[in-house]
Short mmCIF file of C-alpha atoms and ligand atoms in Angstrom, two decimals:
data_model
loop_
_atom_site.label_atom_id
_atom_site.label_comp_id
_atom_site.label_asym_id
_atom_site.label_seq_id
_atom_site.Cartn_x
_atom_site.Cartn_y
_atom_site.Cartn_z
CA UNK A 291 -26.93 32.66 -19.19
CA UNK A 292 -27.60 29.19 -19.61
CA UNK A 293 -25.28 26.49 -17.71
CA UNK A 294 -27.50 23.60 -18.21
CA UNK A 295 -26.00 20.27 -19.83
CA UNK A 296 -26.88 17.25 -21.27
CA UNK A 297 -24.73 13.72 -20.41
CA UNK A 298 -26.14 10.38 -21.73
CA UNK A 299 -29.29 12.02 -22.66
CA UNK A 300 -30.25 13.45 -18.99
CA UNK A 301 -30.62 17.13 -18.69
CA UNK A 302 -28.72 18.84 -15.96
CA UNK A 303 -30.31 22.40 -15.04
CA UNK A 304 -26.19 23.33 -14.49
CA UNK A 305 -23.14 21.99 -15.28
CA UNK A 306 -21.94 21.91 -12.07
CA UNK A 307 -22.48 19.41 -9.29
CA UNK A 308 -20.66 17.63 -6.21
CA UNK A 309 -18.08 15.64 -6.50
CA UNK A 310 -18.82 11.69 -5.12
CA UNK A 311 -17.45 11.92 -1.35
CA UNK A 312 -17.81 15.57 -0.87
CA UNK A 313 -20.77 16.45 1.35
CA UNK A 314 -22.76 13.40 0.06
CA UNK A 315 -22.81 10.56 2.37
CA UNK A 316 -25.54 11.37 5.01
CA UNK A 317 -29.13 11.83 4.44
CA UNK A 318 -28.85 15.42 5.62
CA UNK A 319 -26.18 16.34 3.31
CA UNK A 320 -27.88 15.39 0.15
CA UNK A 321 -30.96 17.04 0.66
CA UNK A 322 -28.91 19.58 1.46
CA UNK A 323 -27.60 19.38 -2.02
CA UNK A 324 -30.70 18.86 -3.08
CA UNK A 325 -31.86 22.23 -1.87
CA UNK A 326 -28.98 23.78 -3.13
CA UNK A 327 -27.75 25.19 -7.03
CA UNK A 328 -25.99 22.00 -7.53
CA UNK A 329 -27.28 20.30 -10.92
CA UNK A 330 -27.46 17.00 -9.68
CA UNK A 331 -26.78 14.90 -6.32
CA UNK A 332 -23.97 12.67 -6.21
CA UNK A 333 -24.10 10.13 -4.09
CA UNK A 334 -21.08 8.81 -1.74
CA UNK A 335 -19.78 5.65 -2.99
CA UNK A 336 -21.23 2.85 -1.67
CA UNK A 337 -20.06 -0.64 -0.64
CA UNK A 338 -22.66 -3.77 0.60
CA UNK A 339 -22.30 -2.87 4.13
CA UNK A 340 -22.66 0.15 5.73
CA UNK A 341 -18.88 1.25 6.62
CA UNK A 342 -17.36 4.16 9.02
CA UNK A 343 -14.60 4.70 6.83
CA UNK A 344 -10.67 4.68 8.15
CA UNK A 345 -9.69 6.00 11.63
CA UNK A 346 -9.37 10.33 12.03
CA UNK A 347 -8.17 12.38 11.37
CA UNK A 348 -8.83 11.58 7.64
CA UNK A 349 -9.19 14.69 5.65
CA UNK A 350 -6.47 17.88 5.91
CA UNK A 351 -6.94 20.77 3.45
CA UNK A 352 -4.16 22.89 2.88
CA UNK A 353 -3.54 26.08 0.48
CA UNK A 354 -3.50 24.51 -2.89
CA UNK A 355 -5.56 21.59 -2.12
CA UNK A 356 -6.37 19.01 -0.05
CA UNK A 357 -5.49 15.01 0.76
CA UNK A 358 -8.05 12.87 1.90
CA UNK A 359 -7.81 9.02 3.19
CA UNK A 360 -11.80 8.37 4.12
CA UNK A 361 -11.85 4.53 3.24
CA UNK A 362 -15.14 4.85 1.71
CA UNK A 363 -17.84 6.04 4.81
CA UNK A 364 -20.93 5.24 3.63
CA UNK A 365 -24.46 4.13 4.91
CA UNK A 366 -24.77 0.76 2.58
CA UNK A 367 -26.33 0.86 -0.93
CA UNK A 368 -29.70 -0.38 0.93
CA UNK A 369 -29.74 3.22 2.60
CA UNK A 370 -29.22 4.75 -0.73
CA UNK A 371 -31.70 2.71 -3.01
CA UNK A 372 -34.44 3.85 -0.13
CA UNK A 373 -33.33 7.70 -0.28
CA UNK A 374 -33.44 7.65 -4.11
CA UNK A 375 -37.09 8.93 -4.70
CA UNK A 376 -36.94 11.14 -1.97
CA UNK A 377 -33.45 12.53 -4.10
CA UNK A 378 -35.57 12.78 -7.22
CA UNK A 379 -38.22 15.07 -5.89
CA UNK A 380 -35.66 17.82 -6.14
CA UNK A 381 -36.43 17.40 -9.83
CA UNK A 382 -32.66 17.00 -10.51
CA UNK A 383 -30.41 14.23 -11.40
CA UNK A 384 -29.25 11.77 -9.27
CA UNK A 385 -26.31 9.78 -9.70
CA UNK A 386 -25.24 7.02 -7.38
CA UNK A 387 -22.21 5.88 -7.25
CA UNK A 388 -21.02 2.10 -6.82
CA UNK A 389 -18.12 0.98 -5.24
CA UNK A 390 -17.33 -2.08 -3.51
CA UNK A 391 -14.76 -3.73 -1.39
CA UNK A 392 -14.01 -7.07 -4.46
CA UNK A 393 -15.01 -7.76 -7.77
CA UNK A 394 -18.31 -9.22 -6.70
CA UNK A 395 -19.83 -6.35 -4.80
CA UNK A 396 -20.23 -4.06 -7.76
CA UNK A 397 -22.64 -6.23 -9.35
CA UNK A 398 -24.59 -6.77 -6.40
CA UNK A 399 -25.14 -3.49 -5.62
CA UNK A 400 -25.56 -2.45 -9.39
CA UNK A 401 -28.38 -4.52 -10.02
CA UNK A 402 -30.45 -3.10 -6.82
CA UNK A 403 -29.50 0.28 -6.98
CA UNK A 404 -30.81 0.35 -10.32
CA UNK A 405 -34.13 -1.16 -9.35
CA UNK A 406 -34.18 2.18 -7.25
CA UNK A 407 -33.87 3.97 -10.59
CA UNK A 408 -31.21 6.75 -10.01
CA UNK A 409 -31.08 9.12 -13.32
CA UNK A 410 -26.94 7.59 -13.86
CA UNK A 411 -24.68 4.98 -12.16
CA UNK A 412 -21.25 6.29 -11.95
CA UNK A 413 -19.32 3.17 -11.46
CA UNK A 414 -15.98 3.99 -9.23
CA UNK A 415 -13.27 2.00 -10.20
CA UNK A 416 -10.38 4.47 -8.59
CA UNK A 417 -10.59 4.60 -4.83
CA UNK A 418 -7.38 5.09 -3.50
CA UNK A 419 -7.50 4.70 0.15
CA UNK A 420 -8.48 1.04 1.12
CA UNK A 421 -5.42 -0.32 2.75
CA UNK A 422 -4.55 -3.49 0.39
CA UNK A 423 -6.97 -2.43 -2.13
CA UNK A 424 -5.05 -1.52 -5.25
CA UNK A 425 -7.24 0.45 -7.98
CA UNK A 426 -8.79 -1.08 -10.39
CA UNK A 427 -8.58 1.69 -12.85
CA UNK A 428 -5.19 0.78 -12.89
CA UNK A 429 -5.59 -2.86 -14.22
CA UNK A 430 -7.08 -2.90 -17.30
CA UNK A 431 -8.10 -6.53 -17.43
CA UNK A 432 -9.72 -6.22 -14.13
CA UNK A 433 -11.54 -2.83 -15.42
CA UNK A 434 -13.29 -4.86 -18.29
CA UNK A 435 -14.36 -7.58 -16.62
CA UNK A 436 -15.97 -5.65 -13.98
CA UNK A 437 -17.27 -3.31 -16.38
CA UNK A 438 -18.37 -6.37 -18.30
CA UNK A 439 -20.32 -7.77 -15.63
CA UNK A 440 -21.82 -4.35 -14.07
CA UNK A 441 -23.24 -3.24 -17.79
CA UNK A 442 -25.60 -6.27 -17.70
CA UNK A 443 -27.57 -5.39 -15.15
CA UNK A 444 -27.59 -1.78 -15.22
CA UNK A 445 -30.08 -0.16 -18.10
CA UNK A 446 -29.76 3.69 -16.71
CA UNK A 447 -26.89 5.81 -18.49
CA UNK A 448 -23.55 4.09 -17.20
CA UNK A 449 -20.13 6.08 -16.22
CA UNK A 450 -16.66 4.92 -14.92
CA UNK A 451 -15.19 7.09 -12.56
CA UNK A 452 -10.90 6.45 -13.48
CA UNK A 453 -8.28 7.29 -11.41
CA UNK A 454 -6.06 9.81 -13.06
CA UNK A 455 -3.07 8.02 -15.90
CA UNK A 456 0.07 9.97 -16.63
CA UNK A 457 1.14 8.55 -19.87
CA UNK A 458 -0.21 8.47 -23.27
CA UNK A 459 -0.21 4.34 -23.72
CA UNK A 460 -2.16 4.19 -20.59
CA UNK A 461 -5.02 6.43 -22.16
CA UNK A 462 -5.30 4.40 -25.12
CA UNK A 463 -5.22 1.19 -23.01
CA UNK A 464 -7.57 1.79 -21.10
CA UNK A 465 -9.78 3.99 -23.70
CA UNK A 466 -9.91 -0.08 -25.47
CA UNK A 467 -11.00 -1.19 -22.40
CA UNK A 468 -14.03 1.59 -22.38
CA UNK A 469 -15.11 0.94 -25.49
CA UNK A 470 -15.69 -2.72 -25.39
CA UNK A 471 -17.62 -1.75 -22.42
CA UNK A 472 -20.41 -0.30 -23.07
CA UNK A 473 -19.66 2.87 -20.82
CA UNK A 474 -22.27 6.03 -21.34
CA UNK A 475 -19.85 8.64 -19.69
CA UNK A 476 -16.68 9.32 -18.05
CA UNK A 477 -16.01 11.08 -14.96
CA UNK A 478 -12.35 12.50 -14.77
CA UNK A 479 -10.30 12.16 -12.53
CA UNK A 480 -10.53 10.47 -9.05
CA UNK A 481 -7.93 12.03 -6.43
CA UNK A 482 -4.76 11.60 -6.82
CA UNK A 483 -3.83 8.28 -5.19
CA UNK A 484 -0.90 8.28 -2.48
CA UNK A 485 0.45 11.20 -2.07
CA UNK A 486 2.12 12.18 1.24
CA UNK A 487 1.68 15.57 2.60
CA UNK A 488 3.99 16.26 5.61
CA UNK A 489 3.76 19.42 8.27
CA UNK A 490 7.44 20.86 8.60
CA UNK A 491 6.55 22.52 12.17
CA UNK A 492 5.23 18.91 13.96
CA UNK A 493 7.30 17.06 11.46
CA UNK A 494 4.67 14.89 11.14
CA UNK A 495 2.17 13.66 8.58
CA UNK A 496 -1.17 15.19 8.20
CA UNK A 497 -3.89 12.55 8.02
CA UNK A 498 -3.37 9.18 10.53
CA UNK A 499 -4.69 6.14 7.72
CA UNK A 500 -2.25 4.56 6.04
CA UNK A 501 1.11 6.20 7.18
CA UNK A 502 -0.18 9.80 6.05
CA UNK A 503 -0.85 8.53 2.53
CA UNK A 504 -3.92 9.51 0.82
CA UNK A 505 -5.79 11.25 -2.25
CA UNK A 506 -4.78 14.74 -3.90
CA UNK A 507 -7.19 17.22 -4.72
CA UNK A 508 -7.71 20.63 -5.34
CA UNK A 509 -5.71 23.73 -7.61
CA UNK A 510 -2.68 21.04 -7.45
CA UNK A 511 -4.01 18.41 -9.64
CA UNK A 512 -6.10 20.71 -12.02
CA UNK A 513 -3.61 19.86 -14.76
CA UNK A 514 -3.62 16.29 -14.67
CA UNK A 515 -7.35 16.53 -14.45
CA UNK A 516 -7.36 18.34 -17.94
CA UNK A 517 -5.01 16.20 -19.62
CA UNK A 518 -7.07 13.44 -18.49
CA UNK A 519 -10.11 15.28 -19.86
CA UNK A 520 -8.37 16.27 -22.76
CA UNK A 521 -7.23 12.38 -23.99
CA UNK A 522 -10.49 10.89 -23.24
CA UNK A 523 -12.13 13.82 -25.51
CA UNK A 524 -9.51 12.97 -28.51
CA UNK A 525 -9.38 9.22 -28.13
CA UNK A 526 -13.21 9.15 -28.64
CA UNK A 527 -13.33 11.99 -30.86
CA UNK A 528 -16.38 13.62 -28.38
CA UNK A 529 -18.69 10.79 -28.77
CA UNK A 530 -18.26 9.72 -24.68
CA UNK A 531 -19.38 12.60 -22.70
CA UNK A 532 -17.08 13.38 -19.84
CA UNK A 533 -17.54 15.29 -16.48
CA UNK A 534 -14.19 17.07 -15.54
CA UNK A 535 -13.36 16.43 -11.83
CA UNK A 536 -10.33 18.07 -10.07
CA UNK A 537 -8.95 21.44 -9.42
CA UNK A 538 -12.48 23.57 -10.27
CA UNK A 539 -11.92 26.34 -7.57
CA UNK A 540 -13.46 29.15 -9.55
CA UNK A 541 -16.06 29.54 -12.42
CA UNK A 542 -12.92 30.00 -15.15
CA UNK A 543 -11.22 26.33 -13.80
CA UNK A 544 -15.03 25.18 -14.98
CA UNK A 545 -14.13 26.88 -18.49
CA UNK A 546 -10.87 25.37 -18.78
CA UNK A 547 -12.44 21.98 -18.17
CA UNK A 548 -15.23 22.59 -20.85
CA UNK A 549 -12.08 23.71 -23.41
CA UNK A 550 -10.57 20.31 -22.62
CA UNK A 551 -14.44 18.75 -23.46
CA UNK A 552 -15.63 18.59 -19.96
CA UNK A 553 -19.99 18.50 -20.30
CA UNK A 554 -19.72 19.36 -16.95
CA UNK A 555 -17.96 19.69 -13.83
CA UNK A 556 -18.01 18.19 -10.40
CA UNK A 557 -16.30 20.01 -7.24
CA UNK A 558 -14.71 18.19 -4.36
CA UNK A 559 -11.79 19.65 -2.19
CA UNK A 560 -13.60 23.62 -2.33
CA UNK A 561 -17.10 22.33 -1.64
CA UNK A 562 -15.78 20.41 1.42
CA UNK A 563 -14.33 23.99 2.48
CA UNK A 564 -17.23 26.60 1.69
CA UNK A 565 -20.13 24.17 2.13
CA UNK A 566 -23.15 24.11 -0.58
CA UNK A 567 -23.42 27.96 -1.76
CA UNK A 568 -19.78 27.33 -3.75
CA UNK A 569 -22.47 26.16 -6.48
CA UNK A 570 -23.92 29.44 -6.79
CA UNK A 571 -20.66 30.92 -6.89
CA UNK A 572 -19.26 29.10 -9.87
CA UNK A 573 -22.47 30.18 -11.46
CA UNK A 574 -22.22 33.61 -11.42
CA UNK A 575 -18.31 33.27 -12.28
CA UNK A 576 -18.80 30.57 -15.10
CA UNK A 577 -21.61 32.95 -16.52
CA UNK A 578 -18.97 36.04 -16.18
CA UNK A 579 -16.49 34.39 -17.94
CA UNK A 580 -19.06 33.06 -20.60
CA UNK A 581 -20.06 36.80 -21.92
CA UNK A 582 -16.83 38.10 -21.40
CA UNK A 583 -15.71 35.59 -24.22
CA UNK A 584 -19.06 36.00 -25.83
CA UNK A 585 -20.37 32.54 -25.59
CA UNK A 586 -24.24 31.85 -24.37
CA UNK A 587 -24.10 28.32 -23.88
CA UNK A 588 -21.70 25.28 -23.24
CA UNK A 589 -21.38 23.49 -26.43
CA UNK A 590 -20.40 27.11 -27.76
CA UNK A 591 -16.81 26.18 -26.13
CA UNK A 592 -17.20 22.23 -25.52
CA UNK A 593 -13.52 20.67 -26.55
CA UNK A 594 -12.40 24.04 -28.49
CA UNK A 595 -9.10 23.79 -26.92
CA UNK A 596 -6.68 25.29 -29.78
CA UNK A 597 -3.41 23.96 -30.06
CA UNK A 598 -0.56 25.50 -31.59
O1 LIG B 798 -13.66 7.17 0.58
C1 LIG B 798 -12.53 7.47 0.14
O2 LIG B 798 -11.51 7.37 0.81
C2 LIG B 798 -12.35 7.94 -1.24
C3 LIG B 798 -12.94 7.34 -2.34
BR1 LIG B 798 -14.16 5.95 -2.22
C4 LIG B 798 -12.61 7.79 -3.65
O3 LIG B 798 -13.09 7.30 -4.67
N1 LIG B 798 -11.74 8.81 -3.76
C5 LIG B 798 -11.17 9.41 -2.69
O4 LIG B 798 -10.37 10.35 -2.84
N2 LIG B 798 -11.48 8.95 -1.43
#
């Protein structure tokens, strides 16, 4: 069966890789993801200076899903421009992804981490867990300009990684805002900023950064993720490829993602819990599900969603 994609122009050997932030932020773990069935290595997002992140603990899981507050841990986009080449040897695509900590830092880091050559830049603009930090994703003017300013210097295939928006004018606001940009791909969604989840028994909160607040992911925001998906497809009619992100547990989550008009999918909260063979596991299910509806490849069932 063949999972391979194609985003931007890049070739991805499978349509399934890690999500930015899971299992990506020390040398060891991507070669380890290197090594593994993943179809390309995500890098952590990274800010000027190397950070630790927020205090522990930081990350719960629960059934359902998971919330995470990690305030962007990360060993400095010097580390990562160095560990580039070594990345590419896998013969896979590498994406790095650029965050920063203001406006300014994006650029700065764009423009050398592009030096280093990565195969994509996925530019995050929907971190949800640095206390004062509001996302940008959710200010459109603030989007463009940064987009505006990162675009210049980067000349690999670019991608915005957006928090996830829950109503329809939102979409089309910021789908302007993308395509006055200049933006290659999306990647949708980012967790699912601030919510609380609270442990009846210690009747307490779960993760200690900002008051128990913190990112959603997982089963639990698998819908939003596909509506997300799903407007970005139809506001740009399939012309901006889009990696689905959020609630891919098993292969047919992939599918659904695909139906929406996913090119592929990345996989946070269940990677984080089985470690790097989940890859090879969404294979085998993604392939099952593939012959069982007798398709042999992904743009067999890209955006086919039927409405009624
Ligand atoms: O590091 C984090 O706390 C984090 C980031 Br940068 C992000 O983009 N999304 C997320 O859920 N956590």
């Amino acid at each position: 069966m063949d999972l391979s994609t194609t985003i931007a122009g890049v070739r991805f050997p499978s349509c399934f890789m890690n999500a930015s932030g899971a299992l990506c932020v020390t040398r060891d773990e991507l070669l380890a993801l290197g090594r593994s069935h993943a179809g390309a290595i995500v890098t952590k997002s990274m800010t000027v200076e190397p950070r630790d992140g927020n205090p522990t603990p930081r990350y719960y899981a629960f059934p359902g899903g998971s919330i995470n507050s990690m305030g962007l841990p990360n060993l400095g986009y010097q580390a990562y421009a160095a560990l580039i080449p070594e990345l590419k040897e896998f013969g896979k695509p590498v994406i790095a992804s650029v965050a920063g900590l203001c406006e300014d830092d994006f650029p700065t880091i764009a423009a050398i981490i592009n030096a280093a050559k990565p195969d994509l830049i996925e530019v995050n603009l929907s971190c949800p867990n640095i206390p004062g930090k509001p996302q940008i994703g959710y200010d459109a003017e603030a989007s463009e300009r940064l987009l505006k300013r990162v675009r210049k210097v980067i000349t690999v295939p670019m991608g915005v990684k957006l928090p996830p928006y829950f109503d329809p004018a939102h979409h089309t606001a910021m789908g302007e805002v993308i395509g006055r940009c200049g933006v290659d791909f999306l990647n949708l969604i980012n967790s699912v900023g601030n919510g609380l989840v609270v442990d009846p028994e210690r009747e307490a909160v779960v993760i200690k950064p900002k008051g128990g607040f913190g990112g959603l992911g997982g089963t639990i925001i698998k819908p939003v993720a596909l509506a997300n998906v799903r407007a970005f497809w139809k506001i740009f009619e399939g012309r901006i490829p889009i990696i689905g992100t959020g609630g891919v547990v098993h292969g047919v989550d992939a599918f659904e993602h695909l139906l929406c008009g996913a090119s592929a999918v990345q996989i946070g909260t269940v990677l984080v819990e089985e470690g790097v063979s989940v890859f090879g596991r969404l294979e085998t299910e993604l392939a099952a599900q593939f012959s069982k509806k007798g398709y042999a490849k992904l743009e067999d069932c890209r955006g086919k969603l039927q409405e009624l």
